[in-house]
Amino acid sequence: MGILKDCINNKEISSIPIWFMRQAGRYLPEFREIRSKNTDFIKLCLNPNLSKDITLQPLKRFPLDAAIIFSDILLIPYALDQKVEFKKNFGPKLGELNVDSLLNISDTEITEKLNPVYKLIKETCKDKTLTTKDLIGFVGGTWTLLVYMLNKKSPKKLNKGIFNYQKQDELIQKIIKTQKLHIKNQVESGVSLIQIFDSWAGLINENEKIHKYIYQPTLEIVKYTKSLGVDVICFPRCIKSYQEYCDIVKPSAISIDYEVDPIKIAESIDIPIQGGMDPKCLLLDKNVMLKNAKNYLEIFKNHKYIFNLGHGVMPDTKPENLKILIDFVKEFK
Ligand code: CP3
């Protein structure tokens, strides 16, 4: 257990906790090397030895406070027997969805298919690197998973057909049940925190739909995760109102995107806040990058704050810049 959890639980901490979404990824040459020999991304996620090494890669280089398991939110559709592929320069590509047979897949079958993820967690927990650090497990948000399963690729804009999908309610209930199972299995394997990535939360504008597709399922999952004794960070990227989201969903901490005004967030939200800085700042001149970081650190000075970005580390980021940024955050008083 590490200072991320301490920060969320209002305990004394010696410095501002820091980790990055996509901290293990294509910007690291050591990741690209493994990836070039493992062209099937899902298979790589389901190889506990390699996925453990990848999970620990960023911690070998940088003094980060947490590791996030190397996995993907799309392992849930995969476990529900929907084909998932990753095409170069295209992103995820999902296969046909057979809802009737999907509804019949048992929890035992799902756990069996995702067992390598739980093995990865158990093995990673044993590693010395993590004795004083947090290990973060995760799931996609119900809405984001629904979007991927029905749209079958990353959406450019909202596909309204999603709302008219015939067996929508049964599908949503099955996704929620699988998310809970996957969270429970990750917690039992040893993760100390859960993050919910609702990357497409910003696609919905209508209040009624936000309640149905985002607030209701996420509240249920947050309550469930807390009942297991584990804190949960939510990342409803570009949600219409973070304040309303926090009031209703009540996560343990909230991760913000880079488009929302951090000053308004600091004024209106009192739970621990994570992230915010634009990942593109890491591609800029070092001084400009640090000026941006300082801005977030100053704004959240009187808040419980976990340093992170407003989305994942971009593939063309120089690892040296991450190091400069981490050192700066660690020295900030
Ligand atoms: O953050 C981490 O370091 C942990 C691992 C992690 C990955 N995906 C590894 C990955 C996490 C937490 C995710 C979550 C995820 N996956 C999200 C939510 C966060 C977000 O980015 O909005 C989403 C939407 C996905 C689905 C997904 N998987 C996408 C859109 C992509 C990118 C495809 C592309 O070509 O850019 C992936 C692939 C993926 N997942 C990569 C990594 C390191 C890149 C794989 C590669 O091609 O080498």
Short mmCIF file of C-alpha atoms and ligand atoms in Angstrom, two decimals:
data_model
loop_
_atom_site.label_atom_id
_atom_site.label_comp_id
_atom_site.label_asym_id
_atom_site.label_seq_id
_atom_site.Cartn_x
_atom_site.Cartn_y
_atom_site.Cartn_z
CA MET A 1 0.00 0.00 0.00
CA GLY A 2 1.23 3.46 -0.81
CA ILE A 3 0.64 7.18 -0.54
CA LEU A 4 -2.11 7.28 -3.15
CA LYS A 5 -4.36 5.37 -0.83
CA ASP A 6 -3.14 7.47 2.12
CA CYS A 7 -3.96 10.66 0.25
CA ILE A 8 -7.47 9.43 -0.54
CA ASN A 9 -7.93 8.42 3.10
CA ASN A 10 -6.85 11.79 4.42
CA LYS A 11 -3.68 10.46 6.03
CA GLU A 12 -0.46 12.43 6.38
CA ILE A 13 1.70 12.18 3.23
CA SER A 14 5.27 13.31 2.59
CA SER A 15 4.81 14.43 -1.04
CA ILE A 16 2.16 14.74 -3.72
CA PRO A 17 1.31 11.26 -5.05
CA ILE A 18 2.00 10.83 -8.76
CA TRP A 19 1.30 8.24 -11.45
CA PHE A 20 0.20 8.42 -15.08
CA MET A 21 -2.57 6.89 -17.12
CA ARG A 22 -0.87 4.81 -19.85
CA GLN A 23 2.42 5.02 -17.95
CA ALA A 24 3.25 1.63 -19.45
CA GLY A 25 2.82 2.13 -23.16
CA ARG A 26 4.19 2.99 -26.53
CA TYR A 27 6.31 5.98 -25.41
CA LEU A 28 8.65 3.51 -23.66
CA PRO A 29 11.21 1.75 -25.92
CA GLU A 30 11.20 -1.28 -23.61
CA PHE A 31 7.43 -1.60 -24.12
CA ARG A 32 7.76 -1.24 -27.90
CA GLU A 33 10.34 -3.97 -27.92
CA ILE A 34 8.03 -6.49 -26.24
CA ARG A 35 5.08 -5.26 -28.31
CA SER A 36 6.95 -5.72 -31.62
CA LYS A 37 7.37 -9.42 -30.84
CA ASN A 38 3.80 -9.81 -29.62
CA THR A 39 1.52 -8.63 -32.37
CA ASP A 40 -1.70 -9.89 -30.78
CA PHE A 41 -2.47 -7.24 -28.13
CA ILE A 42 -5.12 -9.28 -26.26
CA LYS A 43 -2.74 -12.25 -26.06
CA LEU A 44 -0.10 -9.93 -24.65
CA CYS A 45 -2.55 -8.72 -21.97
CA LEU A 46 -3.24 -12.37 -21.16
CA ASN A 47 0.42 -13.32 -20.80
CA PRO A 48 1.04 -12.87 -17.04
CA ASN A 49 4.84 -12.93 -17.27
CA LEU A 50 5.04 -10.26 -19.95
CA SER A 51 2.16 -8.17 -18.63
CA LYS A 52 3.81 -8.16 -15.20
CA ASP A 53 7.09 -6.95 -16.72
CA ILE A 54 5.25 -4.23 -18.63
CA THR A 55 3.32 -3.16 -15.50
CA LEU A 56 6.64 -2.67 -13.68
CA GLN A 57 8.56 -1.05 -16.56
CA PRO A 58 7.69 2.57 -15.66
CA LEU A 59 8.49 1.96 -11.98
CA LYS A 60 11.95 0.73 -12.90
CA ARG A 61 12.64 4.06 -14.61
CA PHE A 62 10.77 6.61 -12.52
CA PRO A 63 9.96 7.23 -8.84
CA LEU A 64 6.20 6.80 -9.34
CA ASP A 65 3.85 6.08 -6.42
CA ALA A 66 1.67 3.49 -8.12
CA ALA A 67 1.60 0.88 -10.83
CA ILE A 68 -1.49 0.27 -12.93
CA ILE A 69 -1.93 -3.27 -14.19
CA PHE A 70 -1.10 -3.71 -17.85
CA SER A 71 -4.44 -4.79 -19.25
CA ASP A 72 -7.30 -3.22 -21.21
CA ILE A 73 -10.92 -2.25 -20.63
CA LEU A 74 -11.85 -4.29 -23.71
CA LEU A 75 -11.02 -7.55 -21.93
CA ILE A 76 -14.62 -7.44 -20.70
CA PRO A 77 -16.15 -7.69 -24.20
CA TYR A 78 -13.45 -10.28 -24.93
CA ALA A 79 -14.53 -12.31 -21.87
CA LEU A 80 -18.12 -12.02 -23.11
CA ASP A 81 -17.07 -13.73 -26.34
CA GLN A 82 -17.01 -10.66 -28.57
CA LYS A 83 -13.97 -10.64 -30.80
CA VAL A 84 -11.52 -7.79 -30.01
CA GLU A 85 -8.62 -6.83 -32.29
CA PHE A 86 -6.24 -3.89 -32.37
CA LYS A 87 -5.33 -2.63 -35.81
CA LYS A 88 -2.35 -0.40 -36.32
CA ASN A 89 -3.36 3.27 -36.82
CA PHE A 90 -7.02 2.33 -36.37
CA GLY A 91 -7.45 1.41 -32.70
CA PRO A 92 -9.75 -1.27 -31.35
CA LYS A 93 -11.98 -3.26 -33.70
CA LEU A 94 -14.71 -5.43 -32.20
CA GLY A 95 -16.58 -8.29 -33.84
CA GLU A 96 -20.26 -9.20 -34.05
CA LEU A 97 -22.24 -9.12 -30.83
CA ASN A 98 -24.45 -12.09 -30.08
CA VAL A 99 -26.48 -10.91 -27.10
CA ASP A 100 -28.47 -14.09 -26.58
CA SER A 101 -25.42 -16.28 -26.19
CA LEU A 102 -23.59 -13.54 -24.25
CA LEU A 103 -26.34 -13.50 -21.62
CA ASN A 104 -25.73 -17.19 -21.00
CA ILE A 105 -22.02 -16.93 -20.26
CA SER A 106 -21.46 -17.85 -16.62
CA ASP A 107 -19.33 -16.07 -14.03
CA THR A 108 -17.11 -19.16 -13.86
CA GLU A 109 -16.43 -18.98 -17.60
CA ILE A 110 -15.62 -15.26 -17.38
CA THR A 111 -13.26 -15.74 -14.42
CA GLU A 112 -11.61 -18.60 -16.28
CA LYS A 113 -11.01 -16.46 -19.38
CA LEU A 114 -9.63 -13.56 -17.36
CA ASN A 115 -7.56 -15.71 -15.02
CA PRO A 116 -4.22 -14.56 -16.52
CA VAL A 117 -5.09 -11.00 -15.37
CA TYR A 118 -5.56 -12.24 -11.81
CA LYS A 119 -2.32 -14.19 -12.04
CA LEU A 120 -0.55 -11.03 -13.24
CA ILE A 121 -1.89 -9.16 -10.17
CA LYS A 122 -0.83 -11.89 -7.72
CA GLU A 123 2.66 -12.07 -9.21
CA THR A 124 3.08 -8.29 -9.39
CA CYS A 125 2.06 -7.86 -5.73
CA LYS A 126 4.94 -10.12 -4.71
CA ASP A 127 7.49 -7.87 -6.40
CA LYS A 128 9.65 -5.80 -4.02
CA THR A 129 9.11 -2.67 -6.12
CA LEU A 130 5.53 -2.55 -4.88
CA THR A 131 5.89 -3.02 -1.13
CA THR A 132 5.37 0.68 -0.45
CA LYS A 133 3.37 1.51 -3.55
CA ASP A 134 -0.18 1.07 -4.74
CA LEU A 135 -1.28 -1.34 -7.43
CA ILE A 136 -4.27 -0.03 -9.36
CA GLY A 137 -6.77 -2.37 -10.99
CA PHE A 138 -9.44 -1.05 -13.34
CA VAL A 139 -12.55 -1.53 -15.43
CA GLY A 140 -14.14 0.54 -18.19
CA GLY A 141 -17.29 2.43 -17.28
CA THR A 142 -20.58 0.70 -18.17
CA TRP A 143 -21.38 3.39 -20.74
CA THR A 144 -17.94 3.26 -22.37
CA LEU A 145 -18.12 -0.53 -22.60
CA LEU A 146 -21.61 -0.33 -24.10
CA VAL A 147 -20.31 2.18 -26.67
CA TYR A 148 -17.45 -0.10 -27.70
CA MET A 149 -19.60 -3.22 -27.79
CA LEU A 150 -22.30 -1.65 -29.98
CA ASN A 151 -20.21 0.80 -32.03
CA LYS A 152 -17.42 -1.80 -32.47
CA LYS A 153 -14.69 0.84 -32.70
CA SER A 154 -13.71 4.10 -30.98
CA PRO A 155 -16.56 6.53 -31.71
CA LYS A 156 -15.87 9.86 -33.43
CA LYS A 157 -19.23 11.16 -32.30
CA LEU A 158 -22.31 9.81 -30.57
CA ASN A 159 -24.00 6.96 -32.46
CA LYS A 160 -27.65 7.48 -31.46
CA GLY A 161 -28.46 3.91 -32.48
CA ILE A 162 -26.94 2.85 -29.15
CA PHE A 163 -30.00 4.22 -27.32
CA ASN A 164 -32.40 2.24 -29.51
CA TYR A 165 -30.63 -1.08 -29.27
CA GLN A 166 -33.34 -3.66 -28.65
CA LYS A 167 -31.84 -5.77 -25.90
CA GLN A 168 -30.13 -2.82 -24.31
CA ASP A 169 -31.35 -3.33 -20.74
CA GLU A 170 -30.30 -6.98 -20.59
CA LEU A 171 -26.94 -6.11 -22.13
CA ILE A 172 -26.35 -3.29 -19.63
CA GLN A 173 -27.22 -5.57 -16.70
CA LYS A 174 -24.80 -8.21 -17.99
CA ILE A 175 -22.02 -5.62 -18.37
CA ILE A 176 -22.59 -4.41 -14.79
CA LYS A 177 -22.55 -7.97 -13.44
CA THR A 178 -19.29 -8.66 -15.31
CA GLN A 179 -17.69 -5.40 -14.15
CA LYS A 180 -18.48 -6.32 -10.53
CA LEU A 181 -17.09 -9.82 -10.97
CA HIS A 182 -13.91 -8.48 -12.59
CA ILE A 183 -13.48 -5.91 -9.79
CA LYS A 184 -14.01 -8.56 -7.09
CA ASN A 185 -11.48 -10.89 -8.73
CA GLN A 186 -8.91 -8.10 -9.04
CA VAL A 187 -9.39 -7.09 -5.39
CA GLU A 188 -9.07 -10.68 -4.20
CA SER A 189 -5.87 -11.00 -6.23
CA GLY A 190 -4.34 -7.98 -4.49
CA VAL A 191 -4.97 -4.58 -6.13
CA SER A 192 -5.17 -1.75 -3.57
CA LEU A 193 -7.32 0.65 -5.63
CA ILE A 194 -9.77 0.53 -8.52
CA GLN A 195 -10.11 3.14 -11.27
CA ILE A 196 -13.17 3.32 -13.51
CA PHE A 197 -12.34 4.64 -17.00
CA ASP A 198 -15.51 6.13 -18.49
CA SER A 199 -13.65 7.62 -21.43
CA TRP A 200 -16.74 8.40 -23.50
CA ALA A 201 -18.81 10.00 -20.70
CA GLY A 202 -18.62 13.32 -22.57
CA LEU A 203 -20.60 11.99 -25.53
CA ILE A 204 -23.93 12.32 -23.69
CA ASN A 205 -25.53 15.70 -23.09
CA GLU A 206 -29.10 15.00 -22.04
CA ASN A 207 -29.58 14.84 -18.28
CA GLU A 208 -32.01 11.95 -18.39
CA LYS A 209 -29.57 9.84 -20.40
CA ILE A 210 -26.62 10.80 -18.20
CA HIS A 211 -28.61 9.45 -15.24
CA LYS A 212 -29.52 6.21 -16.98
CA TYR A 213 -26.25 5.37 -18.72
CA ILE A 214 -23.66 6.95 -16.42
CA TYR A 215 -24.82 7.86 -12.91
CA GLN A 216 -26.98 4.84 -12.14
CA PRO A 217 -24.61 2.05 -13.23
CA THR A 218 -21.51 3.84 -11.90
CA LEU A 219 -23.13 4.49 -8.52
CA GLU A 220 -23.94 0.79 -8.28
CA ILE A 221 -20.34 -0.18 -9.11
CA VAL A 222 -18.81 2.42 -6.79
CA LYS A 223 -21.01 1.21 -3.91
CA TYR A 224 -20.06 -2.37 -4.68
CA THR A 225 -16.31 -1.61 -4.80
CA LYS A 226 -16.48 0.30 -1.51
CA SER A 227 -18.33 -2.66 0.04
CA LEU A 228 -15.22 -4.73 -0.72
CA GLY A 229 -13.21 -2.26 1.36
CA VAL A 230 -11.45 -0.69 -1.62
CA ASP A 231 -11.36 2.94 -2.74
CA VAL A 232 -12.42 3.82 -6.24
CA ILE A 233 -11.22 6.65 -8.49
CA CYS A 234 -13.59 7.63 -11.30
CA PHE A 235 -12.55 9.15 -14.62
CA PRO A 236 -15.72 10.22 -16.44
CA ARG A 237 -13.77 11.97 -19.20
CA CYS A 238 -15.37 15.25 -20.36
CA ILE A 239 -18.57 14.66 -18.35
CA LYS A 240 -21.05 17.56 -18.50
CA SER A 241 -20.81 18.27 -14.76
CA TYR A 242 -18.09 16.81 -12.52
CA GLN A 243 -19.79 18.39 -9.54
CA GLU A 244 -23.12 16.67 -10.15
CA TYR A 245 -21.27 13.41 -10.94
CA CYS A 246 -19.44 13.53 -7.58
CA ASP A 247 -22.63 14.44 -5.68
CA ILE A 248 -24.49 11.47 -7.11
CA VAL A 249 -21.86 8.78 -7.74
CA LYS A 250 -19.71 9.58 -4.68
CA PRO A 251 -16.38 8.12 -5.82
CA SER A 252 -13.46 8.08 -3.36
CA ALA A 253 -11.55 10.41 -5.75
CA ILE A 254 -12.27 12.04 -9.10
CA SER A 255 -9.91 12.16 -12.08
CA ILE A 256 -10.44 15.20 -14.32
CA ASP A 257 -9.78 15.72 -18.04
CA TYR A 258 -7.74 18.58 -19.52
CA GLU A 259 -10.62 20.56 -20.94
CA VAL A 260 -12.37 21.32 -17.68
CA ASP A 261 -11.32 24.47 -15.78
CA PRO A 262 -9.32 23.28 -12.72
CA ILE A 263 -10.17 26.48 -10.80
CA LYS A 264 -13.89 25.72 -11.04
CA ILE A 265 -13.20 22.13 -9.96
CA ALA A 266 -11.18 23.27 -6.93
CA GLU A 267 -14.01 25.62 -5.94
CA SER A 268 -16.85 23.16 -6.34
CA ILE A 269 -15.54 19.70 -5.39
CA ASP A 270 -14.17 18.68 -2.01
CA ILE A 271 -13.22 15.03 -2.53
CA PRO A 272 -9.61 14.15 -3.57
CA ILE A 273 -8.87 15.23 -7.15
CA GLN A 274 -6.55 13.58 -9.64
CA GLY A 275 -5.02 14.68 -12.93
CA GLY A 276 -5.99 17.41 -15.32
CA MET A 277 -2.85 18.53 -17.14
CA ASP A 278 -2.98 18.19 -20.92
CA PRO A 279 -0.80 15.23 -22.05
CA LYS A 280 0.34 17.44 -24.96
CA CYS A 281 2.26 19.56 -22.40
CA LEU A 282 4.82 16.76 -22.26
CA LEU A 283 5.60 17.39 -25.92
CA LEU A 284 6.41 21.07 -25.30
CA ASP A 285 9.51 22.89 -24.17
CA LYS A 286 10.51 21.74 -20.67
CA ASN A 287 9.85 25.13 -19.05
CA VAL A 288 6.41 25.42 -20.60
CA MET A 289 5.61 21.89 -19.42
CA LEU A 290 6.66 22.72 -15.85
CA LYS A 291 4.74 26.01 -15.90
CA ASN A 292 1.61 24.04 -16.70
CA ALA A 293 2.34 21.51 -13.95
CA LYS A 294 2.92 24.32 -11.45
CA ASN A 295 -0.44 25.80 -12.38
CA TYR A 296 -2.27 22.58 -11.38
CA LEU A 297 -0.17 22.17 -8.23
CA GLU A 298 -0.93 25.75 -7.12
CA ILE A 299 -4.64 25.48 -7.86
CA PHE A 300 -4.95 22.29 -5.82
CA LYS A 301 -2.55 23.35 -3.07
CA ASN A 302 -5.24 23.29 -0.40
CA HIS A 303 -6.85 20.13 -1.75
CA LYS A 304 -6.10 16.45 -1.56
CA TYR A 305 -4.46 16.12 -4.97
CA ILE A 306 -2.94 13.22 -6.94
CA PHE A 307 -0.78 14.36 -9.84
CA ASN A 308 -1.67 12.74 -13.18
CA LEU A 309 -2.68 13.93 -16.65
CA GLY A 310 -6.08 14.67 -18.16
CA HIS A 311 -5.75 11.54 -20.33
CA GLY A 312 -3.09 8.94 -21.15
CA VAL A 313 0.61 9.60 -21.88
CA MET A 314 0.92 10.10 -25.66
CA PRO A 315 3.04 7.66 -27.70
CA ASP A 316 5.41 10.40 -28.95
CA THR A 317 6.29 11.61 -25.42
CA LYS A 318 9.99 11.53 -24.53
CA PRO A 319 10.56 9.43 -21.39
CA GLU A 320 13.08 12.07 -20.18
CA ASN A 321 10.26 14.61 -19.97
CA LEU A 322 8.29 12.35 -17.67
CA LYS A 323 11.30 12.13 -15.40
CA ILE A 324 11.70 15.93 -15.29
CA LEU A 325 8.00 16.32 -14.51
CA ILE A 326 8.01 13.70 -11.74
CA ASP A 327 11.06 15.25 -10.07
CA PHE A 328 9.39 18.65 -10.20
CA VAL A 329 6.15 17.38 -8.63
CA LYS A 330 8.05 15.46 -5.95
CA GLU A 331 9.96 18.59 -4.93
CA PHE A 332 6.97 20.91 -4.98
CA LYS A 333 6.12 22.40 -1.59
O1 CP3 B 1 -2.67 2.98 -18.17
C1 CP3 B 1 -1.92 2.00 -18.25
O2 CP3 B 1 -0.68 2.10 -18.40
C2 CP3 B 1 -2.52 0.63 -18.05
C3 CP3 B 1 -2.97 -0.05 -19.20
C4 CP3 B 1 -4.16 0.42 -19.98
C5 CP3 B 1 -4.25 0.19 -21.36
N1 CP3 B 1 -5.50 0.54 -21.77
C6 CP3 B 1 -3.18 -0.39 -22.18
C7 CP3 B 1 -3.20 -0.15 -23.62
C8 CP3 B 1 -5.36 1.00 -19.58
C9 CP3 B 1 -5.77 1.51 -18.21
C10 CP3 B 1 -6.21 1.06 -20.72
C11 CP3 B 1 -7.59 1.57 -20.67
C12 CP3 B 1 -8.31 1.78 -21.93
N2 CP3 B 1 -8.32 0.99 -23.03
C13 CP3 B 1 -9.24 2.84 -22.14
C14 CP3 B 1 -9.60 3.90 -21.13
C15 CP3 B 1 -8.60 4.99 -21.08
C16 CP3 B 1 -8.53 5.87 -22.29
O3 CP3 B 1 -7.47 5.83 -22.94
O4 CP3 B 1 -9.50 6.56 -22.60
C17 CP3 B 1 -9.76 2.69 -23.44
C18 CP3 B 1 -10.76 3.60 -24.10
C19 CP3 B 1 -9.18 1.50 -23.99
C20 CP3 B 1 -9.43 0.90 -25.33
C21 CP3 B 1 -8.19 0.97 -26.10
N3 CP3 B 1 -7.14 0.10 -25.96
C22 CP3 B 1 -7.80 1.98 -27.04
C23 CP3 B 1 -8.67 3.12 -27.51
C24 CP3 B 1 -6.49 1.68 -27.43
C25 CP3 B 1 -5.58 2.50 -28.31
C26 CP3 B 1 -5.48 2.03 -29.68
C27 CP3 B 1 -4.43 2.86 -30.41
O5 CP3 B 1 -4.05 2.36 -31.48
O6 CP3 B 1 -4.01 3.90 -29.96
C28 CP3 B 1 -6.09 0.51 -26.75
C29 CP3 B 1 -4.80 -0.19 -26.89
C30 CP3 B 1 -3.89 -0.06 -25.73
N4 CP3 B 1 -4.28 -0.29 -24.45
C31 CP3 B 1 -2.51 0.27 -25.77
C32 CP3 B 1 -2.06 0.19 -24.44
C33 CP3 B 1 -0.66 0.37 -23.95
C34 CP3 B 1 -1.69 0.52 -27.02
C35 CP3 B 1 -1.39 -0.80 -27.59
C36 CP3 B 1 -0.43 -0.79 -28.73
O7 CP3 B 1 -0.88 -0.63 -29.87
O8 CP3 B 1 0.75 -1.01 -28.49
#
